[in-house]
Coordinates of C-alpha atoms in Angstrom, one line a residue:
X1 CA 0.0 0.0 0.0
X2 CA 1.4 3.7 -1.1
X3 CA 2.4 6.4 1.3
X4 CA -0.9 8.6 1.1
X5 CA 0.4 12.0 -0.2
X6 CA -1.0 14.4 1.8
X7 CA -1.1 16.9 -1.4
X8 CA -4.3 16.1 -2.4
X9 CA -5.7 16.8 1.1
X10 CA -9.2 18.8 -0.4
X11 CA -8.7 21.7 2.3
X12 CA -6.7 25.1 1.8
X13 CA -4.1 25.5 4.5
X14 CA -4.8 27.8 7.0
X15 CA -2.2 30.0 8.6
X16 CA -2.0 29.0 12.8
X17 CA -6.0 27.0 12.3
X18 CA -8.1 30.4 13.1
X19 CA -11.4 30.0 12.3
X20 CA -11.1 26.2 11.7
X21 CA -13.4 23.9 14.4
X22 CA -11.8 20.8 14.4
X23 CA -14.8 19.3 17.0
X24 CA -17.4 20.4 14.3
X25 CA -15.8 18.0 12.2
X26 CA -14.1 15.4 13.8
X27 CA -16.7 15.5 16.5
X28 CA -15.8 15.4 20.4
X29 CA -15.9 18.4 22.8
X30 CA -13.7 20.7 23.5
X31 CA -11.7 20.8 27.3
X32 CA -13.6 17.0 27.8
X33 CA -17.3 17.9 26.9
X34 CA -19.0 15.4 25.2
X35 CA -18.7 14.6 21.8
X36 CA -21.0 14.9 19.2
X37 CA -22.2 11.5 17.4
X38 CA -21.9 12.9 13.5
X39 CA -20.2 10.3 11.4
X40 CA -16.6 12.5 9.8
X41 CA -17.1 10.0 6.9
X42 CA -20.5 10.4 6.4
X43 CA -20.2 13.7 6.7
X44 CA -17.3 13.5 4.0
X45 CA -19.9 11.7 1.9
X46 CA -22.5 14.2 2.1
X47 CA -20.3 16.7 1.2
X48 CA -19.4 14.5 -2.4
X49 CA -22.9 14.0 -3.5
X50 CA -23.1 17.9 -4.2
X51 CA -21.4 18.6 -7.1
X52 CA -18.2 20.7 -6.5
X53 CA -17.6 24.1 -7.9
X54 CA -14.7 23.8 -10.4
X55 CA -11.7 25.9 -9.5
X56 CA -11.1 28.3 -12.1
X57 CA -7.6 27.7 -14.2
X58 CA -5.2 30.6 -14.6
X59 CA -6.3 33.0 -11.1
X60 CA -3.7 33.7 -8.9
X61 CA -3.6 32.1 -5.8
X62 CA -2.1 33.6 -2.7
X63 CA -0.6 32.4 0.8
X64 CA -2.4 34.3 2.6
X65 CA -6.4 34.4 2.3
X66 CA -8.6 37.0 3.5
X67 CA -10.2 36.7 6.8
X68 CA -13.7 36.8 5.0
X69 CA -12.3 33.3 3.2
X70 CA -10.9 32.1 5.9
X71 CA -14.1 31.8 8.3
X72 CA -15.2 28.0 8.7
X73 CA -17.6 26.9 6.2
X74 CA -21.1 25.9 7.6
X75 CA -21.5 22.2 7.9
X76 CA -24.6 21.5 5.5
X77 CA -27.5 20.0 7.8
X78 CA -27.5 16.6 5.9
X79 CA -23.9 15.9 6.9
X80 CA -24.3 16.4 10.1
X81 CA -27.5 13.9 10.6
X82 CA -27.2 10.8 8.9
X83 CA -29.2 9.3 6.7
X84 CA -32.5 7.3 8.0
X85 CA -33.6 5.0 5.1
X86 CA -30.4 4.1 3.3
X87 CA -26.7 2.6 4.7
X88 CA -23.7 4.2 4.2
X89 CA -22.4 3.8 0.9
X90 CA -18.9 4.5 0.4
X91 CA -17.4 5.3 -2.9
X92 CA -13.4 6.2 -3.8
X93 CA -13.2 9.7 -3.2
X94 CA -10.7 11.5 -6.4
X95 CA -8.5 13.8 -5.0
X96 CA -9.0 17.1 -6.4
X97 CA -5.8 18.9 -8.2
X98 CA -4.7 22.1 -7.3
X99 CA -4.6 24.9 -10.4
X100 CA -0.8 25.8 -10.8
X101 CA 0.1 29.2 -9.4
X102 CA 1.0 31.6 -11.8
X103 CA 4.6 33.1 -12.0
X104 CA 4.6 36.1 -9.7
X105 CA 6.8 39.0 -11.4
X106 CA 9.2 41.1 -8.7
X107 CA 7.2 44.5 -7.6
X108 CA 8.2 47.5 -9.3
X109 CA 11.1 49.6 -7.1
X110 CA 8.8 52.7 -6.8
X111 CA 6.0 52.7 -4.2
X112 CA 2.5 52.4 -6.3
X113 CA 1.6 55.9 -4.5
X114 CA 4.7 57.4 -5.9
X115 CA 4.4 55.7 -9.3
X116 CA 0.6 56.5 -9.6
X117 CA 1.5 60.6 -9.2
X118 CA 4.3 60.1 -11.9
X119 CA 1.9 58.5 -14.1
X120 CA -0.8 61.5 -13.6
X121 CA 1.8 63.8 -14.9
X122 CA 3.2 65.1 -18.1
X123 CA 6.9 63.8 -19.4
X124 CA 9.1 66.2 -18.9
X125 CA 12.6 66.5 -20.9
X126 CA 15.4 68.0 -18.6
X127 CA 18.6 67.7 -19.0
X128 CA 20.7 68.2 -15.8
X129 CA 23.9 68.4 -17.4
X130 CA 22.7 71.4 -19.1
X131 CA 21.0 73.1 -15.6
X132 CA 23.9 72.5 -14.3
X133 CA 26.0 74.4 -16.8
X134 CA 23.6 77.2 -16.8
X135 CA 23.9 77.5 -13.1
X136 CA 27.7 77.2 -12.8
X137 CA 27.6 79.7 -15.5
X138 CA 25.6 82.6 -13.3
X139 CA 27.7 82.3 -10.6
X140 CA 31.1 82.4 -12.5
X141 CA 29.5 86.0 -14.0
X142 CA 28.4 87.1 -10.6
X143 CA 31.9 86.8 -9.2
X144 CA 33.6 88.3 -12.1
X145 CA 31.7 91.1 -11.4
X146 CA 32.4 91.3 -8.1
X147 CA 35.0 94.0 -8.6
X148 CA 32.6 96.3 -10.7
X149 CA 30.0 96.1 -8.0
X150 CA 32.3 97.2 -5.8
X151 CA 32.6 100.8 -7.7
X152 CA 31.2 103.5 -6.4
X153 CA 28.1 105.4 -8.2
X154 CA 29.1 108.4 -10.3
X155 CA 27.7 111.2 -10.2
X156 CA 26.6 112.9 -14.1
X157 CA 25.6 116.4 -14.6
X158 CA 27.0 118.2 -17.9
X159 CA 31.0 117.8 -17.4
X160 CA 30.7 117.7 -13.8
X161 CA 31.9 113.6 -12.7
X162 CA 32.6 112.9 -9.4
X163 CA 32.2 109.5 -7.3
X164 CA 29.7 109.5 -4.8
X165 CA 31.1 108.4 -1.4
X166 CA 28.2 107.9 0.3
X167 CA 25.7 105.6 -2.0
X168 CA 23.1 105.0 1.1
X169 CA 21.8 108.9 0.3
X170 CA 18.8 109.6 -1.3
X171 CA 18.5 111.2 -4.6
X172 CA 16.9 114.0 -3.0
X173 CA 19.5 114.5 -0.6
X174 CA 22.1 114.3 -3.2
X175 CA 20.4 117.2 -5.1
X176 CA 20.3 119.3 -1.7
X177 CA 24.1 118.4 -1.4
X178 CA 24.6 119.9 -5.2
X179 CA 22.4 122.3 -5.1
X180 CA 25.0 125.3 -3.8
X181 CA 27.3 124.1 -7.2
X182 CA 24.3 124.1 -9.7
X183 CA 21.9 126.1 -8.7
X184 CA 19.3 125.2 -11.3
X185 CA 19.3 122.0 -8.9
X186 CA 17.9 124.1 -6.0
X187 CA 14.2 123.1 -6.9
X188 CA 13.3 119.4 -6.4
X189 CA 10.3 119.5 -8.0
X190 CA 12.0 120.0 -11.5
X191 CA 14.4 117.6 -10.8
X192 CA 13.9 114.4 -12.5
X193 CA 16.5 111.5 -12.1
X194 CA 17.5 108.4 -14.2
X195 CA 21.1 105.8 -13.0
X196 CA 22.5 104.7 -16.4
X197 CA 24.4 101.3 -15.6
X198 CA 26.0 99.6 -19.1
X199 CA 22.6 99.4 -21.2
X200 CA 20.6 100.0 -18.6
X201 CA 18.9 102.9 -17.9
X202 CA 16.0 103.3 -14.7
X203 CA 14.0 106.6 -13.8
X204 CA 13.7 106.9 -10.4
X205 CA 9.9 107.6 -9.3
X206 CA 10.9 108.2 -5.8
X207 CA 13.6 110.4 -5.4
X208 CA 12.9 111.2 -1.7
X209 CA 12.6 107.4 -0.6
X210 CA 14.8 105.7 -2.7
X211 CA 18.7 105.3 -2.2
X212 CA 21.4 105.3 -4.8
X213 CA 22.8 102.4 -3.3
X214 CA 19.4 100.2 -3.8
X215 CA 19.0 101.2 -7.1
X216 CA 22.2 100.1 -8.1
X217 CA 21.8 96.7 -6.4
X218 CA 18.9 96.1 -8.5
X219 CA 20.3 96.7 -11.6
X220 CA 23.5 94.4 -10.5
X221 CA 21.0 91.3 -10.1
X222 CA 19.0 92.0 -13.1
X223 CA 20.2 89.5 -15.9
X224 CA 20.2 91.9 -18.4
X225 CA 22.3 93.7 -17.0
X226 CA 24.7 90.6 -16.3
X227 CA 23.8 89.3 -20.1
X228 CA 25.6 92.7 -21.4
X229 CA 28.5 92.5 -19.5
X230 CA 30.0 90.3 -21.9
X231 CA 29.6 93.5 -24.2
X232 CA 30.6 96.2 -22.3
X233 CA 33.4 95.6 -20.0
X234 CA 33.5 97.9 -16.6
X235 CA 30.7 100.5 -17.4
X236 CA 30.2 103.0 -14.5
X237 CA 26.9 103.9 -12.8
X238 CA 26.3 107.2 -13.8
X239 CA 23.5 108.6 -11.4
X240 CA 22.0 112.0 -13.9
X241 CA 20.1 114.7 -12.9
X242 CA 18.2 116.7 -15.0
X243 CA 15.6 119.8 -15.1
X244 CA 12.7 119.0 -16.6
X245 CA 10.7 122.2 -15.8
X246 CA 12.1 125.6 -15.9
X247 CA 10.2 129.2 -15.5
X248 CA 10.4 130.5 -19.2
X249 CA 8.7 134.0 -20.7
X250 CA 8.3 137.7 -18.9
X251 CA 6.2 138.9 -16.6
X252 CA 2.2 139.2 -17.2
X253 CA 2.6 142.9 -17.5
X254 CA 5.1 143.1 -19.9
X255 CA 5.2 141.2 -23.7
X256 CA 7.6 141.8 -27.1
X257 CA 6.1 142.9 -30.6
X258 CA 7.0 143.0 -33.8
X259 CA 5.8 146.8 -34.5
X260 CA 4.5 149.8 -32.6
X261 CA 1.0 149.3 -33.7
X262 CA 0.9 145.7 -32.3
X263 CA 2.3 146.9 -28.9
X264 CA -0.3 149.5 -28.4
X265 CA -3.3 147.5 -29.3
X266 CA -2.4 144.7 -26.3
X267 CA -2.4 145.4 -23.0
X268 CA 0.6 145.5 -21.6
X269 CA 2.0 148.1 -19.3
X270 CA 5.2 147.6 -20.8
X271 CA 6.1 146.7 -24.3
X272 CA 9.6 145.6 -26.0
X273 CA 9.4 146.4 -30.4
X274 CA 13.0 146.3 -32.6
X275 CA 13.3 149.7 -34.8
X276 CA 14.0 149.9 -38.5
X277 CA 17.3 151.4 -37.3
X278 CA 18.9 148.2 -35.8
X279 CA 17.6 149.4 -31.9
X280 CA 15.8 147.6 -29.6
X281 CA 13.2 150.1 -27.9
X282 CA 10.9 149.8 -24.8
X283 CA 7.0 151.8 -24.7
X284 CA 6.0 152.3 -21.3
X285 CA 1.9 152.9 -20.9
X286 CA 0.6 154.5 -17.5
X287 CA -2.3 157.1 -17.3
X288 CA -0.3 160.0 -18.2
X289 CA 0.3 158.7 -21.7
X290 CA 3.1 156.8 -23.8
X291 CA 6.8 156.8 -22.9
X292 CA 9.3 155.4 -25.8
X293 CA 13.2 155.4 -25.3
X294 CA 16.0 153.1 -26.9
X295 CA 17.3 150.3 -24.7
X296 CA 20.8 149.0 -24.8
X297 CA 20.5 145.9 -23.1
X298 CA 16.9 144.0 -22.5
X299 CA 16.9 141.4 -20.3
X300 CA 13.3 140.0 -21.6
X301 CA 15.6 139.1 -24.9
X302 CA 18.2 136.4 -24.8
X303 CA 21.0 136.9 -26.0
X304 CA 22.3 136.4 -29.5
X305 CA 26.2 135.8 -30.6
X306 CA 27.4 136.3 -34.2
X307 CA 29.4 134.0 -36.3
X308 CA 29.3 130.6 -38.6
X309 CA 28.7 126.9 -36.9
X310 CA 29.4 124.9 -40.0
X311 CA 27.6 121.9 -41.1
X312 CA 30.4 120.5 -43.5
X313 CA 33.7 119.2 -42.8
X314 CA 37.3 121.1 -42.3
X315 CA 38.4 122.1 -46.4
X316 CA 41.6 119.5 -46.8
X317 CA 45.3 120.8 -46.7
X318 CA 46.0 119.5 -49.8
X319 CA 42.7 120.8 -51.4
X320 CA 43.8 124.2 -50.5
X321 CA 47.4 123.9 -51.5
X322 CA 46.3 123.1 -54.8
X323 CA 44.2 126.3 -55.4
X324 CA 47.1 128.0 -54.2
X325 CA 49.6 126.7 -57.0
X326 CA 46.8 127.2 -59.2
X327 CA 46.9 131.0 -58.1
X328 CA 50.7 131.5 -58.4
X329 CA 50.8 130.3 -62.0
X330 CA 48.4 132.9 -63.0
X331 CA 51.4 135.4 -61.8
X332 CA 54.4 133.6 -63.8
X333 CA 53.5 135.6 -66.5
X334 CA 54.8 139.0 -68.0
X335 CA 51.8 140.5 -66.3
X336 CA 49.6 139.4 -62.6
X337 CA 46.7 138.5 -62.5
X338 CA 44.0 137.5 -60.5
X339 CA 41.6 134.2 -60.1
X340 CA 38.6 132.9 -59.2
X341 CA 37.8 129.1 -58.0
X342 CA 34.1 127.8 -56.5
X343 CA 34.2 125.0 -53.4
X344 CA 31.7 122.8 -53.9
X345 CA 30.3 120.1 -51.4
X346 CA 29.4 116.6 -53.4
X347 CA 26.4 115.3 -51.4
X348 CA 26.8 112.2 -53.2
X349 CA 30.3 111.4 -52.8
X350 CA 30.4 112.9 -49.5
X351 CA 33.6 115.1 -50.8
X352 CA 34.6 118.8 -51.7
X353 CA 35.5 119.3 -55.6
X354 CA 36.8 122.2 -56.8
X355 CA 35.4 123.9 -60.0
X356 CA 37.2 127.0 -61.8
X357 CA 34.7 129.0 -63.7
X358 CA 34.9 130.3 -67.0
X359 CA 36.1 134.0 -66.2
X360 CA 38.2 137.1 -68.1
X361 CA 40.7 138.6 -65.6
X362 CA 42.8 141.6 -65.5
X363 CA 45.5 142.1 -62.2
X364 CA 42.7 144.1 -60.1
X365 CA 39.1 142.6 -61.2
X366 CA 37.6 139.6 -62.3
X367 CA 34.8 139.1 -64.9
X368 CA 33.2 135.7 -63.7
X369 CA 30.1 133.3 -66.1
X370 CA 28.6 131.7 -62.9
X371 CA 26.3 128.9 -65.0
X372 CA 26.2 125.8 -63.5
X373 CA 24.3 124.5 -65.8
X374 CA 26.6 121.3 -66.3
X375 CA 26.6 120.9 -62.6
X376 CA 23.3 119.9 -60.9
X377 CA 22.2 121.8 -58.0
X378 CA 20.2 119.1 -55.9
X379 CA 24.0 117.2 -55.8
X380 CA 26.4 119.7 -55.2
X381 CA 26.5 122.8 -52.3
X382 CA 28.7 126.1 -53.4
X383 CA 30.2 126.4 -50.3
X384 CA 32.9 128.3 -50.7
X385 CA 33.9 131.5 -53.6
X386 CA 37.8 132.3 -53.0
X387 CA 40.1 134.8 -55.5
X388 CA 43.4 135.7 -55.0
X389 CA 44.9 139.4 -55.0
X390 CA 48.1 138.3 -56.3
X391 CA 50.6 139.9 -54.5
X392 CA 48.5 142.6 -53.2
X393 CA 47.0 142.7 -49.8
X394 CA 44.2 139.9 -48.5
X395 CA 41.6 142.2 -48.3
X396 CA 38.1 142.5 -49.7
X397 CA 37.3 145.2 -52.3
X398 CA 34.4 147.5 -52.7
X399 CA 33.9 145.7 -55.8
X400 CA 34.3 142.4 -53.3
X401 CA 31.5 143.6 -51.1
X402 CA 29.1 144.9 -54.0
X403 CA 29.5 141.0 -55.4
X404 CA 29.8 138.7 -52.9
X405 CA 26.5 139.1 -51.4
X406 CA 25.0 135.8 -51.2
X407 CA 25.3 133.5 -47.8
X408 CA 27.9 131.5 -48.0
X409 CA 31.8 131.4 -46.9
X410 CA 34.4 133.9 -48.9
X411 CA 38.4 133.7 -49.0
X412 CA 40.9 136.0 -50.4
X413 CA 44.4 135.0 -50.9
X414 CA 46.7 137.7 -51.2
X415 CA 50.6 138.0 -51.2
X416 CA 51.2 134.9 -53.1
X417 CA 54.9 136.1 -53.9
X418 CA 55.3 135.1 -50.1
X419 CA 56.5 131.8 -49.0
X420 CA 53.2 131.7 -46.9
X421 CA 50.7 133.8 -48.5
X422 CA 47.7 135.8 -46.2
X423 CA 44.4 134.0 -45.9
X424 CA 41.2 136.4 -45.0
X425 CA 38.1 134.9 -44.5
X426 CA 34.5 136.2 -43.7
X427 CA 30.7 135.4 -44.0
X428 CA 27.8 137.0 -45.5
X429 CA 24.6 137.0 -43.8
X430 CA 22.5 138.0 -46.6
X431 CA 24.9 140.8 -47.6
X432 CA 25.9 141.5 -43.9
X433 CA 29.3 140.4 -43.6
X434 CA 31.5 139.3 -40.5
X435 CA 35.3 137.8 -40.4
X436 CA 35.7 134.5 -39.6
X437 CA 38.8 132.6 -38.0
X438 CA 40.2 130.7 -41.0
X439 CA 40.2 127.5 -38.8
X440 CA 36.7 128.0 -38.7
X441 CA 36.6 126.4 -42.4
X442 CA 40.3 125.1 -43.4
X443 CA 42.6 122.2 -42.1
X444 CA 45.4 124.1 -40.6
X445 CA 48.9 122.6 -40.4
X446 CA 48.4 119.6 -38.0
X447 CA 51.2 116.8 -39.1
X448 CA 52.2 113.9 -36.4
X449 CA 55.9 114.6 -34.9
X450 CA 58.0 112.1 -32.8
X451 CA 56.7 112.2 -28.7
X452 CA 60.9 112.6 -28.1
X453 CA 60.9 116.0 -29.7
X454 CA 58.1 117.2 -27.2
X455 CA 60.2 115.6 -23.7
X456 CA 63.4 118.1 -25.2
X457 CA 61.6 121.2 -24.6
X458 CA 61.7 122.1 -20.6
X459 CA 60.0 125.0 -18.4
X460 CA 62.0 127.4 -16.5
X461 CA 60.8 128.1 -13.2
X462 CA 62.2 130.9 -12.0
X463 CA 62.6 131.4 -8.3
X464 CA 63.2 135.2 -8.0
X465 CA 61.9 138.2 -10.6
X466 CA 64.7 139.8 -12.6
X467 CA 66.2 143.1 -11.3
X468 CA 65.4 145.9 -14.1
X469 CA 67.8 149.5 -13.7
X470 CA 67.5 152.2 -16.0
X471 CA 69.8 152.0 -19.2
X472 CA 71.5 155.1 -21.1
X473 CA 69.5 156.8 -22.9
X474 CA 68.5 160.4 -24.6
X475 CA 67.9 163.2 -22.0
X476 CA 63.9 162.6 -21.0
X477 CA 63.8 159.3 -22.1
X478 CA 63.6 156.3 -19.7
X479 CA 64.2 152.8 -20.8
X480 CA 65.3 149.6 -18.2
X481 CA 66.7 146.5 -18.7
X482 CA 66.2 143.1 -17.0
X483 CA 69.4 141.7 -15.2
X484 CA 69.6 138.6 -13.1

């Protein structure tokens, strides 16, 4: 007879026997009570009549069962009485196979919380190694700019620069503090106030509560400002003032007209009008009746200096030196005479050309065709009209004056027999001429010389004054030398 194999016992195994009655089944009492008289076989039997419940193939089967499962089953009623009208009848009982367990994969690392919240959420692509980089990258820029934070605001006005020692002042008190320097400064309400750092450039809204030192903090952690750093190397923080509002015009009671008649129609008590000769006059109006005199100086005007501000470049050296050789070879003949050229500005080559007009000369006048008809106008600016006077004087003629009346720039050249001839150089003003400074329109001599020649040439200080005493000289005459 075979070993019975105990795995084809038809119960699950339960963990420690809870829930299982073992006297239900195998009948007895428990701690020495009487014992029941069911039959285990019978019972057994009963229990095989009813067709079992097939075990589903391929569902996971665990250890550990839950405690609903694991509550003793109910001992149907005909088990536990046997039967009246019919003998036991026992019949091989087929032991039932257990369904295979399935393969149990390993659990995943993550908790399912953890892996549930991942799941929820959108992929993400970061790259650390790049994060990384961009952080390692601010902080090298911060500390190489270390040193620049470290400089001390400037402070801008006109060509006024000066560091400002004390960066935790206000702006307002910084304007109080300049005030006695620049006394246009003296008002604070038409002071407005901007810090120019590098490229970047903040208004101050706040002058009265907000310190230079703060503002230029802000700007030091802005990445803008550290992004342009790599452009502009060292920039100072220039901290500007400027007047935005400044008291302009005359008093209510006083006004300036363009004729008498206008001046006594208004109102005003007192009344500035310009005169057809040149004069500036004043009409004063009171009960008693009209009161006109010529003023020299009116304040209510401001004030007017004459003279050229060109808009064109310096006339080349070698431009000029040219005209000049042109002159002189109009006097290598048996008799001198004079010459005309026209300076013109080339708006499309961005260049002055020189143009020599078709003329008839003598040594004292010049007989000039002034058509420019080859030339076009909307290209080329007549900038310039200069004539020599041979070896006469540089100086404009009567017949000079009656001519050159139209506004532009005029040169004579005069004493070309002269190594270095004269230059005279004036302006018309619609007819109204004034002299100019040739430097105000010509290159002057300007050529590069060695740095060694300039360290040869020395000051001399002197300590003590020199000692003059009278010299010989004719009865009633004094004259002195110096002596050391």
């Amino acid at each position: 007879m075979s070993e019975q194999n105990s795995s084809t016992f038809p119960f699950g195994e339960l963990a420690g026997g809870e829930g299982l009655d073992f006297y239900a089944i195998f009948g007895g009492a428990p701690n020495g009570g009487t014992p029941s008289n069911v039959n285990p076989f019978e019972a057994a039997l009963a229990q095989q009549t009813a067709p079992a419940a097939a075990i589903p193939q391929g569902q996971p089967q665990t250890t550990a069962m839950p405690a609903e499962q694991a509550q003793p089953q109910p001992v149907p009623q005909a088990a536990q009485q046997p039967a009246a009208s019919a003998p036991p009848v026992f019949q091989s009982v087929q032991p039932v196979q257990p369904a295979p367990a399935p393969e149990v994969k390993p659990a995943a690392p993550a908790p399912a919380a953890a892996s549930a919240a991942l799941a929820t959420q959108p992929p993400v692509d970061i790259d650390p190694l790049a994060a990384a980089m961009a952080e390692q990258e601010a902080k090298t820029e911060q500390k190489a700019a270390k040193p620049l934070f470290e400089k001390a605001p400037v402070f801008h006005y006109g060509s006024a620069r000066e560091d400002i020692t004390d960066p935790g002042m206000t702006f307002e008190e910084l304007r109080i503090a300049k005030s006695a320097d620049f006394p246009e400064l003296g008002e604070g309400k038409k002071v407005s106030w901007t810090v120019e750092y590098g490229k970047t450039v903040k208004a101050i809204t706040d002058p009265k509560g907000t310190t230079i030192a703060s503002v230029k903090k802000d700007i030091e952690l802005s990445k803008p400002f550290l992004d342009n750093l790599k452009k502009a190397k060292n920039p100072d923080c220039l901290v500007k003032p400027r007047v935005t509002a400044q008291s302009k015009g005359i008093a209510a009671y006083k006004g300036v007209f363009a004729s008498l008649e206008e001046a006594r129609a208004s109102g005003k008590a007192i009344c500035t009008i310009p005169g057809g000769d040149g004069r500036v006059y004043e009409l004063r109006k009171n009960e008693l009746g009209e009161f006109i005199a010529p003023k020299d100086s009116v304040i209510d005007l401001g004030s007017v200096r004459a003279g050229f501000t060109p808009a064109l470049p310096l006339v080349p050296m070698e431009l000029l030196a040219q005209i000049i050789s042109f002159f002189r070879c109009c006097m290598t003949g048996p008799e001198e005479f004079e010459a005309l050229a026209h300076i013109l500005w080339d708006k499309q080559e961005q260049e002055f050309v020189v143009r020599v007009p078709e003329q008839m000369v003598t040594k004292a006048h010049i007989d000039a065709k002034l058509n420019r008809d080859d030339l076009p106008e909307d290209r080329y600016l007549h900038y310039i009209d200069i004539h020599s006077h041979n070896s006469m004087e540089a100086k404009f003629s009567p017949v000079d004056d009656e001519d050159e009346r139209a506004t532009r720039i005029y040169i004579v050249v005069g004493r070309l027999d002269k190594f270095f001839p004269d230059i005279t150089v004036r302006m018309s003003c619609g007819g109204t001429y004034l002299p100019l400074d040739p430097g105000c329109v010509l290159e002057s001599f300007g050529a590069v010389f060695p740095a060694e020649w300039r360290t040869q040439v020395k000051l001399l200080h002197r300590s003590i004054p020199p000692v003059l005493r009278p010299m010989a000289g004719k009865p009633g005459e004094k004259s002195w030398e110096a002596r050391q």
